[in-house]
Short mmCIF file of C-alpha atoms (C1' of nucleotides) in Angstrom, two decimals:
data_model
loop_
_atom_site.label_atom_id
_atom_site.label_comp_id
_atom_site.label_asym_id
_atom_site.label_seq_id
_atom_site.Cartn_x
_atom_site.Cartn_y
_atom_site.Cartn_z
CA UNK A 249 -0.01 0.09 0.17
CA UNK A 250 1.10 3.38 -0.74
CA UNK A 251 2.78 5.33 2.24
CA UNK A 252 0.58 8.25 1.07
CA UNK A 253 -2.75 6.12 1.38
CA UNK A 254 -1.58 4.30 4.46
CA UNK A 255 -1.17 7.80 6.56
CA UNK A 256 -4.11 9.23 5.16
CA UNK A 257 -6.09 6.19 6.20
CA UNK A 258 -4.52 6.74 10.18
CA UNK A 259 -5.18 10.15 9.96
CA UNK A 260 -8.86 9.59 9.19
CA UNK A 261 -9.31 7.99 12.55
CA UNK A 262 -8.59 11.58 13.89
CA UNK A 263 -6.15 14.24 13.97
CA UNK A 264 -2.16 13.27 14.82
CA UNK A 265 1.20 14.18 14.76
CA UNK A 266 3.95 12.14 12.96
CA UNK A 267 5.32 10.91 16.27
CA UNK A 268 1.76 9.41 16.90
CA UNK A 269 1.68 7.63 13.59
CA UNK A 270 4.68 5.90 14.26
CA UNK A 271 3.64 4.99 18.00
CA UNK A 272 0.61 3.39 16.03
CA UNK A 273 3.34 1.53 13.99
CA UNK A 274 5.14 0.58 16.95
CA UNK A 275 2.18 -0.53 19.20
CA UNK A 276 -1.22 -2.06 17.84
CA UNK A 277 -0.14 -2.43 14.22
CA UNK A 278 3.40 -3.48 14.96
CA UNK A 279 2.45 -7.19 13.48
CA UNK A 280 1.23 -5.91 9.89
CA UNK A 281 3.00 -3.42 8.72
CA UNK A 282 5.41 -0.44 9.53
CA UNK A 283 7.06 2.83 8.33
CA UNK A 284 9.86 4.62 9.88
CA UNK A 285 10.12 8.19 10.69
CA UNK A 286 12.44 8.60 7.42
CA UNK A 287 9.08 7.94 5.40
CA UNK A 288 6.47 9.22 7.73
CA UNK A 289 7.60 12.88 8.24
CA UNK A 290 8.36 13.45 4.47
CA UNK A 291 5.38 12.10 3.54
CA UNK A 292 2.94 14.48 6.00
CA UNK A 293 5.09 17.44 4.52
CA UNK A 294 4.27 16.34 0.87
CA UNK A 295 0.49 15.77 1.84
CA UNK A 296 0.59 18.87 3.65
CA UNK A 297 1.80 20.86 0.61
CA UNK A 298 -0.67 19.23 -1.82
CA UNK A 299 -3.57 20.06 0.76
CA UNK A 300 -4.38 16.26 1.38
CA UNK A 301 -3.84 17.26 5.27
CA UNK A 302 -3.92 20.57 6.96
CA UNK A 303 -1.63 20.94 9.94
CA UNK A 304 -1.69 23.06 13.42
CA UNK A 305 1.43 23.77 15.59
CA UNK A 306 0.49 23.16 18.80
CA UNK A 307 2.73 24.02 21.93
CA UNK A 308 2.13 22.00 24.97
CA UNK A 309 3.62 22.59 28.55
CA UNK A 310 5.29 19.98 29.94
CA UNK A 311 6.41 18.42 26.33
CA UNK A 312 7.92 19.66 23.16
CA UNK A 313 6.05 21.30 20.46
CA UNK A 314 3.93 19.02 17.71
CA UNK A 315 2.24 19.20 14.50
CA UNK A 316 -1.13 18.07 14.27
CA UNK A 317 -1.98 16.92 10.96
CA UNK A 318 -5.80 16.83 10.32
CA UNK A 319 -6.89 15.08 7.00
CA UNK A 320 -9.25 17.14 4.36
CA UNK A 321 -11.99 16.50 2.21
CA UNK A 322 -9.45 16.52 -0.79
CA UNK A 323 -7.47 13.98 1.08
CA UNK A 324 -10.52 11.60 2.06
CA UNK A 325 -11.35 11.71 -1.57
CA UNK A 326 -7.91 10.28 -2.44
CA UNK A 327 -7.78 8.03 0.10
CA UNK A 328 -11.20 6.29 -0.91
CA UNK A 329 -9.76 6.27 -4.52
CA UNK A 330 -6.67 4.83 -3.85
CA UNK A 331 -8.16 2.19 -1.58
CA UNK A 332 -10.43 1.22 -4.48
CA UNK A 333 -7.71 1.19 -6.72
CA UNK A 334 -5.62 -1.16 -4.75
CA UNK A 335 -8.32 -3.16 -4.16
CA UNK A 336 -8.91 -3.98 -7.83
CA UNK A 337 -5.25 -4.47 -8.40
CA UNK A 338 -5.32 -7.35 -5.33
CA UNK A 339 -8.13 -9.08 -7.17
CA UNK A 340 -6.93 -9.06 -10.40
CA UNK A 341 -3.34 -10.08 -9.35
CA UNK A 342 -4.91 -12.79 -7.22
CA UNK A 343 -2.05 -12.30 -4.98
CA UNK A 344 -2.42 -9.80 -1.69
CA UNK A 345 0.76 -8.83 -1.81
CA UNK A 346 1.63 -9.98 1.44
CA UNK A 347 5.58 -9.55 2.58
CA UNK A 348 7.26 -11.82 5.17
CA UNK A 349 10.38 -11.86 6.38
CA UNK A 350 10.70 -14.36 8.66
CA UNK A 351 14.08 -14.62 10.72
CA UNK A 352 12.65 -17.29 12.61
CA UNK A 353 11.40 -19.56 9.86
CA UNK A 354 14.83 -19.30 7.86
CA UNK A 355 16.72 -19.86 11.39
CA UNK A 356 14.59 -23.06 11.41
CA UNK A 357 15.55 -23.95 7.68
CA UNK A 358 19.25 -24.03 8.78
CA UNK A 359 18.62 -25.50 12.36
CA UNK A 360 20.95 -28.37 11.42
CA UNK A 361 24.04 -26.22 11.59
CA UNK A 362 22.95 -25.35 15.10
CA UNK A 363 23.96 -27.01 18.12
CA UNK A 364 21.47 -28.80 19.80
CA UNK A 365 21.31 -26.97 22.94
CA UNK A 366 21.09 -23.68 20.83
CA UNK A 367 18.05 -24.94 18.70
CA UNK A 368 16.52 -26.33 22.08
CA UNK A 369 16.84 -22.68 23.54
CA UNK A 370 15.78 -20.95 20.34
CA UNK A 371 12.37 -23.09 20.43
CA UNK A 372 11.65 -22.50 23.69
CA UNK A 373 12.14 -18.55 23.77
CA UNK A 374 9.80 -18.81 20.53
CA UNK A 375 6.96 -20.55 22.39
CA UNK A 376 7.37 -17.88 25.14
CA UNK A 377 7.30 -15.26 22.38
CA UNK A 378 4.33 -16.54 21.02
CA UNK A 379 2.55 -16.48 24.48
CA UNK A 380 3.16 -13.16 25.24
CA UNK A 381 1.81 -12.20 21.83
CA UNK A 382 -1.08 -13.98 22.45
CA UNK A 383 -1.75 -12.12 25.68
CA UNK A 384 -1.03 -9.01 23.84
CA UNK A 385 -4.07 -9.53 21.47
CA UNK A 386 -6.00 -11.12 24.05
CA UNK A 387 -5.65 -7.65 26.13
CA UNK A 388 -8.71 -5.90 26.71
CA UNK A 389 -8.08 -3.44 29.18
CA UNK A 390 -7.80 0.49 28.63
CA UNK A 391 -5.01 1.38 26.28
CA UNK A 392 -3.33 5.06 25.95
CA UNK A 393 -5.83 7.62 24.31
CA UNK A 394 -4.10 8.18 20.76
CA UNK A 395 -4.54 4.43 20.27
CA UNK A 396 -8.04 4.10 21.40
CA UNK A 397 -9.37 5.06 17.58
CA UNK A 398 -7.53 2.19 16.36
CA UNK A 399 -9.00 -0.34 19.06
CA UNK A 400 -12.53 1.06 18.49
CA UNK A 401 -12.60 -0.18 14.65
CA UNK A 402 -14.80 -3.33 13.96
CA UNK A 403 -12.13 -4.56 11.66
CA UNK A 404 -9.38 -4.46 14.77
CA UNK A 405 -11.55 -6.94 16.25
CA UNK A 406 -11.65 -8.97 13.06
CA UNK A 407 -8.19 -8.78 12.83
CA UNK A 408 -7.30 -9.59 16.61
CA UNK A 409 -9.43 -12.54 16.64
CA UNK A 410 -7.75 -13.87 13.73
CA UNK A 411 -4.42 -13.25 14.93
CA UNK A 412 -5.40 -14.79 18.20
CA UNK A 413 -6.43 -18.17 16.44
CA UNK A 414 -3.18 -18.12 14.39
CA UNK A 415 -1.18 -17.96 17.08
CA UNK A 416 -3.11 -20.71 19.33
CA UNK A 417 -2.88 -23.22 16.43
CA UNK A 418 1.00 -22.12 15.61
CA UNK A 419 1.75 -22.81 19.44
CA UNK A 420 -0.37 -26.30 19.29
CA UNK A 421 1.53 -27.32 16.32
CA UNK A 422 4.90 -26.55 17.73
CA UNK A 423 4.57 -28.26 21.00
CA UNK A 424 3.56 -31.44 19.15
CA UNK A 425 5.92 -31.75 16.39
CA UNK A 426 9.28 -29.97 17.71
CA UNK A 427 10.69 -33.06 17.67
CA UNK A 428 10.85 -33.12 13.83
CA UNK A 429 13.44 -30.73 13.76
CA UNK A 430 15.73 -33.14 15.80
CA UNK B 132 19.08 -12.40 8.28
CA UNK B 133 22.14 -11.16 6.55
CA UNK B 134 22.20 -11.86 2.95
CA UNK B 135 25.52 -13.17 2.91
CA UNK B 136 24.32 -15.78 5.45
CA UNK B 137 21.24 -16.48 3.82
CA UNK B 138 23.09 -17.29 0.28
CA UNK B 139 25.57 -19.11 1.93
CA UNK B 140 22.85 -20.86 3.84
CA UNK B 141 21.16 -22.13 0.50
CA UNK B 142 24.32 -22.57 -1.45
CA UNK B 143 25.17 -25.52 1.50
CA UNK B 144 22.18 -27.45 0.18
CA UNK B 145 23.85 -27.98 -3.18
CA UNK B 146 25.68 -25.48 -6.12
CA UNK B 147 23.59 -23.16 -7.60
CA UNK B 148 23.69 -20.25 -9.77
CA UNK B 149 22.23 -16.53 -8.84
CA UNK B 150 19.11 -17.34 -11.05
CA UNK B 151 18.50 -20.63 -9.35
CA UNK B 152 18.57 -19.08 -5.62
CA UNK B 153 16.11 -16.48 -7.16
CA UNK B 154 13.93 -19.29 -8.02
CA UNK B 155 14.20 -20.64 -4.46
CA UNK B 156 13.02 -17.07 -3.30
CA UNK B 157 9.91 -17.29 -6.09
CA UNK B 158 9.08 -20.60 -5.58
CA UNK B 159 9.01 -22.78 -1.81
CA UNK B 160 10.50 -19.75 0.15
CA UNK B 161 8.44 -16.97 -1.08
CA UNK B 162 6.24 -17.11 1.59
CA UNK B 163 9.04 -16.78 4.29
CA UNK B 164 11.82 -14.46 2.76
CA UNK B 165 12.56 -13.02 -0.81
CA UNK B 166 15.93 -11.35 -2.19
CA UNK B 167 15.83 -9.67 -5.69
CA UNK B 168 18.28 -10.07 -8.46
CA UNK B 169 19.96 -6.53 -7.22
CA UNK B 170 21.03 -8.22 -4.04
CA UNK B 171 21.69 -11.62 -5.28
CA UNK B 172 24.51 -11.20 -8.04
CA UNK B 173 26.47 -8.49 -5.64
CA UNK B 174 26.34 -10.55 -2.87
CA UNK B 175 27.83 -13.76 -4.90
CA UNK B 176 30.16 -11.70 -6.39
CA UNK B 177 31.39 -10.63 -3.31
CA UNK B 178 31.33 -14.02 -1.50
CA UNK B 179 33.40 -15.19 -4.29
CA UNK B 180 35.98 -12.14 -3.97
CA UNK B 181 36.26 -13.22 -0.37
CA UNK B 182 36.78 -16.96 -1.14
CA UNK B 183 33.65 -17.95 0.54
CA UNK B 184 32.46 -19.64 -2.40
CA UNK B 185 33.87 -20.48 -5.83
CA UNK B 186 32.41 -20.20 -9.06
CA UNK B 187 32.44 -22.16 -12.35
CA UNK B 188 31.49 -21.15 -15.66
CA UNK B 189 28.78 -23.51 -17.44
CA UNK B 190 28.02 -23.72 -20.82
CA UNK B 191 25.16 -25.03 -21.55
CA UNK B 192 23.46 -26.11 -24.73
CA UNK B 193 19.87 -24.86 -25.25
CA UNK B 194 20.71 -22.37 -22.58
CA UNK B 195 22.60 -19.17 -21.89
CA UNK B 196 25.96 -19.97 -19.66
CA UNK B 197 25.62 -19.78 -16.18
CA UNK B 198 27.90 -19.22 -13.13
CA UNK B 199 27.57 -21.87 -10.64
CA UNK B 200 28.61 -21.39 -6.90
CA UNK B 201 29.97 -23.78 -4.68
CA UNK B 202 30.32 -22.89 -0.86
CA UNK B 203 33.89 -23.47 0.14
CA UNK B 204 35.20 -24.51 3.68
CA UNK B 205 35.97 -20.94 4.43
CA UNK B 206 32.08 -20.19 3.61
CA UNK B 207 30.69 -23.03 5.53
CA UNK B 208 32.60 -22.07 8.93
CA UNK B 209 31.25 -18.18 8.44
CA UNK B 210 27.91 -19.69 7.87
CA UNK B 211 27.95 -21.70 10.91
CA UNK B 212 29.02 -18.84 12.84
CA UNK B 213 26.62 -16.23 11.76
CA UNK B 214 23.93 -18.34 12.40
CA UNK B 215 25.04 -19.00 15.82
CA UNK B 216 25.55 -15.82 16.41
CA UNK B 217 22.09 -14.28 14.94
CA UNK B 218 20.40 -17.03 17.16
CA UNK B 219 21.72 -15.52 20.12
CA UNK B 220 20.93 -12.13 19.23
CA UNK B 221 17.39 -13.38 18.71
CA UNK B 222 17.11 -14.94 22.20
CA UNK B 223 18.80 -11.93 23.82
CA UNK B 224 16.24 -10.05 22.13
CA UNK B 225 13.29 -11.77 22.87
CA UNK B 226 12.08 -10.54 19.52
CA UNK B 227 12.77 -12.96 16.69
CA UNK B 228 12.51 -10.09 13.86
CA UNK B 229 9.66 -11.26 11.96
CA UNK B 230 8.83 -8.34 9.55
CA UNK B 231 5.36 -8.05 7.87
CA UNK B 232 3.85 -6.01 5.33
CA UNK B 233 0.33 -7.40 5.05
CA UNK B 234 -1.54 -5.14 2.29
CA UNK B 235 -4.29 -7.48 3.16
CA UNK B 236 -4.73 -6.45 6.78
CA UNK B 237 -4.53 -2.89 6.01
CA UNK B 238 -7.04 -3.07 3.44
CA UNK B 239 -9.02 -4.61 6.22
CA UNK B 240 -8.27 -1.81 8.55
CA UNK B 241 -9.83 0.38 5.95
CA UNK B 242 -12.58 -1.90 4.83
CA UNK B 243 -15.35 0.80 5.90
CA UNK B 244 -14.26 3.11 3.14
CA UNK B 245 -14.83 0.35 0.58
CA UNK B 246 -17.96 -0.19 -1.15
CA UNK B 247 -19.86 -3.44 0.23
CA UNK B 248 -19.60 -5.39 -3.00
CA UNK B 249 -16.19 -4.80 -3.41
CA UNK B 250 -15.24 -5.97 0.31
CA UNK B 251 -17.03 -8.76 -0.44
CA UNK B 252 -15.34 -9.74 -3.57
CA UNK B 253 -12.03 -9.02 -1.78
CA UNK B 254 -12.98 -11.54 1.18
CA UNK B 255 -14.02 -14.18 -1.46
CA UNK B 256 -10.95 -13.83 -3.27
CA UNK B 257 -8.94 -13.77 -0.38
CA UNK B 258 -10.84 -17.38 0.51
CA UNK B 259 -9.70 -18.60 -3.02
CA UNK B 260 -6.21 -17.43 -2.77
CA UNK B 261 -5.48 -19.28 0.71
CA UNK B 262 -7.24 -22.17 -0.52
CA UNK B 263 -4.55 -22.10 -3.51
CA UNK B 264 -2.07 -21.61 -1.02
CA UNK B 265 -3.07 -24.78 1.02
CA UNK B 266 -3.03 -27.02 -1.86
CA UNK B 267 0.55 -25.61 -2.64
CA UNK B 268 2.06 -26.21 1.04
CA UNK B 269 -0.10 -29.94 0.82
CA UNK B 270 1.29 -30.66 -2.73
CA UNK B 271 3.76 -33.80 -2.47
CA UNK B 272 4.43 -35.00 -5.95
CA UNK B 273 7.52 -33.95 -7.80
CA UNK B 274 9.51 -30.54 -7.98
CA UNK B 275 12.16 -29.31 -10.08
CA UNK B 276 15.22 -30.75 -9.71
CA UNK B 277 16.74 -27.96 -8.31
CA UNK B 278 14.10 -27.46 -5.76
CA UNK B 279 14.42 -31.17 -4.58
CA UNK B 280 17.33 -30.17 -2.07
CA UNK B 281 15.07 -27.91 -0.08
CA UNK B 282 12.06 -30.16 -0.22
CA UNK B 283 14.24 -32.81 1.39
CA UNK B 284 14.98 -30.95 4.34
CA UNK B 285 13.67 -31.80 7.74
CA UNK B 286 12.89 -28.63 8.61
CA UNK B 287 11.13 -28.22 5.70
CA UNK B 288 8.61 -30.89 6.61
CA UNK B 289 8.28 -28.88 10.00
CA UNK B 290 7.73 -25.48 7.97
CA UNK B 291 5.15 -26.85 5.69
CA UNK B 292 3.05 -28.63 8.49
CA UNK B 293 3.22 -25.37 10.64
CA UNK B 294 2.03 -23.59 7.30
CA UNK B 295 -0.67 -25.78 6.68
CA UNK B 296 -2.21 -25.88 9.91
CA UNK B 297 -2.15 -21.67 10.24
CA UNK B 298 -3.92 -21.55 6.46
CA UNK B 299 -6.38 -23.78 7.55
CA UNK B 300 -7.10 -22.49 10.92
CA UNK B 301 -7.07 -18.65 9.21
CA UNK B 302 -9.89 -20.12 6.75
CA UNK B 303 -11.95 -21.65 9.28
CA UNK B 304 -11.58 -18.07 11.13
CA UNK B 305 -12.48 -15.84 8.28
CA UNK B 306 -15.58 -18.38 7.06
CA UNK B 307 -16.81 -17.95 10.60
CA UNK B 308 -16.11 -14.28 11.49
CA UNK B 309 -16.55 -12.45 7.92
CA UNK B 310 -19.97 -10.81 9.00
CA UNK B 311 -17.58 -8.88 11.73
CA UNK B 312 -16.36 -6.48 9.03
CA UNK B 313 -20.21 -5.31 8.15
"C1'" DG C 221 23.74 17.84 39.81
"C1'" DG C 222 24.04 13.80 36.97
"C1'" DT C 223 21.91 10.80 34.00
"C1'" DA C 224 18.26 8.24 31.70
"C1'" DT C 225 14.07 8.08 29.53
"C1'" DC C 226 10.51 10.07 26.97
"C1'" DT C 227 8.04 13.15 23.61
"C1'" DA C 228 9.29 15.45 19.22
"C1'" DT C 229 10.99 16.42 14.42
"C1'" DA C 230 14.27 15.95 11.02
"C1'" DT C 231 18.03 14.44 8.00
"C1'" DC C 232 21.03 11.00 5.54
"C1'" DA C 233 23.95 7.20 4.67
"C1'" DG C 234 23.74 2.91 3.09
"C1'" DT C 235 20.74 -1.09 1.64
"C1'" DT C 236 17.06 -2.85 -1.10
"C1'" DT C 237 13.67 -3.12 -4.09
"C1'" DG C 238 11.72 -3.02 -9.00
"C1'" DA C 239 12.47 -1.94 -13.58
"C1'" DT C 240 14.82 -2.00 -17.47
"C1'" DA C 241 18.48 -3.80 -20.48
"C1'" DT C 242 21.00 -7.39 -22.81
"C1'" DA C 243 21.51 -11.68 -25.10
"C1'" DT C 244 19.91 -16.74 -26.33
"C1'" DA C 245 16.80 -20.23 -27.14
"C1'" DT C 246 12.25 -22.48 -27.16
"C1'" DT C 247 7.44 -22.81 -27.85
"C1'" DA C 248 3.12 -21.08 -29.45
"C1'" DT C 249 0.44 -18.43 -32.38
"C1'" DC C 250 -1.17 -16.97 -36.76
"C1'" DG D 183 7.33 -19.90 -41.91
"C1'" DA D 184 7.16 -15.80 -39.88
"C1'" DT D 185 6.30 -13.36 -35.28
"C1'" DA D 186 5.23 -13.10 -30.53
"C1'" DA D 187 5.89 -14.65 -26.34
"C1'" DT D 188 7.95 -17.29 -22.35
"C1'" DA D 189 11.88 -19.07 -20.07
"C1'" DT D 190 16.58 -18.92 -19.00
"C1'" DA D 191 20.52 -16.35 -17.34
"C1'" DT D 192 23.31 -11.96 -15.68
"C1'" DA D 193 24.01 -7.25 -14.64
"C1'" DT D 194 22.70 -2.40 -13.62
"C1'" DC D 195 20.30 1.93 -11.60
"C1'" DA D 196 16.92 5.07 -9.95
"C1'" DA D 197 14.06 5.74 -6.38
"C1'" DA D 198 12.35 4.27 -2.29
"C1'" DC D 199 12.96 2.92 2.73
"C1'" DT D 200 15.05 2.03 6.82
"C1'" DG D 201 18.09 2.37 11.00
"C1'" DA D 202 20.98 5.62 12.88
"C1'" DT D 203 22.15 9.69 14.37
"C1'" DA D 204 21.44 14.65 15.33
"C1'" DT D 205 18.84 18.22 18.19
"C1'" DA D 206 15.99 19.58 21.97
"C1'" DG D 207 12.80 20.66 25.86
"C1'" DA D 208 11.00 18.01 29.91
"C1'" DT D 209 10.44 15.20 33.35
"C1'" DA D 210 12.29 11.62 37.06
"C1'" DC D 211 15.41 9.79 40.09
"C1'" DC D 212 19.34 8.78 42.74
#
DNA sequence: GGTATCTATATCAGTTTGATATATATTATC
DNA sequence: GATAATATATATCAAACTGATATAGATACC
């Protein structure tokens, strides 16, 4: 997805600064997508210069100033147009373009070159890591106010449920089949 | 994982050309990792100049010449050393560094901006796509000879089983919960 | 007073991709 | 039998992106 569309989409959930957009990527979206500051800030500047977003400089007591961006009518139109265009492209290609770089799977692929104890440790840590992820996705308590908008999205409920299901079945599989790696 | 370690790892399964390494990424590895020609060819040149791999120019009848790279003892040592180093880093960080860019999840996140029929089509196509993926992972027939080495790895059996399990539970979830997106 | 951490924006070298170029050979189409 | 499309094979490069670093005000804690 184009970075422009993505930033506009996140701004459609409410006005936000570049820093707060980054927090969404580092928090609730971290398992699905990510953009760096080096992408976010130039994108916001470009979107502003083309009137897809407006910007208010906010001086905060107790914190540095921040620039809060708000999506404009023009921006919302562009976002919808791009989403529709992207969706059709995915349908036409029959491929949803998911791009995965899994260090863990690569490590498993070359597992035979690891000392046995190292492999054991890696698998144990992976299980612990997945259990933590599971807790994260299941967590239903309060979240920081600027992340609440994401939490309120219906689609996030669907996605969190899916992630929970996937991790649970992955964990079960790993526990049942880990001896296949020996 | 460093591109050097990864190329060495794939060459450890048998001598290969750059083109054939790319085929592994486009075929059986496509769901877990990918490197482009722009990365593969310079990496192989660098590895060769540093004696981690040796190279034989093969003239083939009926096909263009190819450069077949073979991992050296020095290369195998470096690979093992790097794998061990990486593994420890993952354990220490408690994060296996999986990086996912899922266009599909982003599209779902902004599903409310899509026309209802478009969303329906996207979800239907996704189900079809996942069913095809499932067939792919379950397929147990013959594969092209240069991909057979991968197929023979014990770890690939484990990974294919895991992928199958994940896709199956994902499909079940999607069929049961897709109305949550309306 | 020192140091660590958080909020906030900005920049940039280095890496990677996606596209393009080049070349040969095979297969399909017309 | 000519032409187009596809497959094999290597190489290169502009454009995009990341990860690191710089800068700076404010709080927290010891």
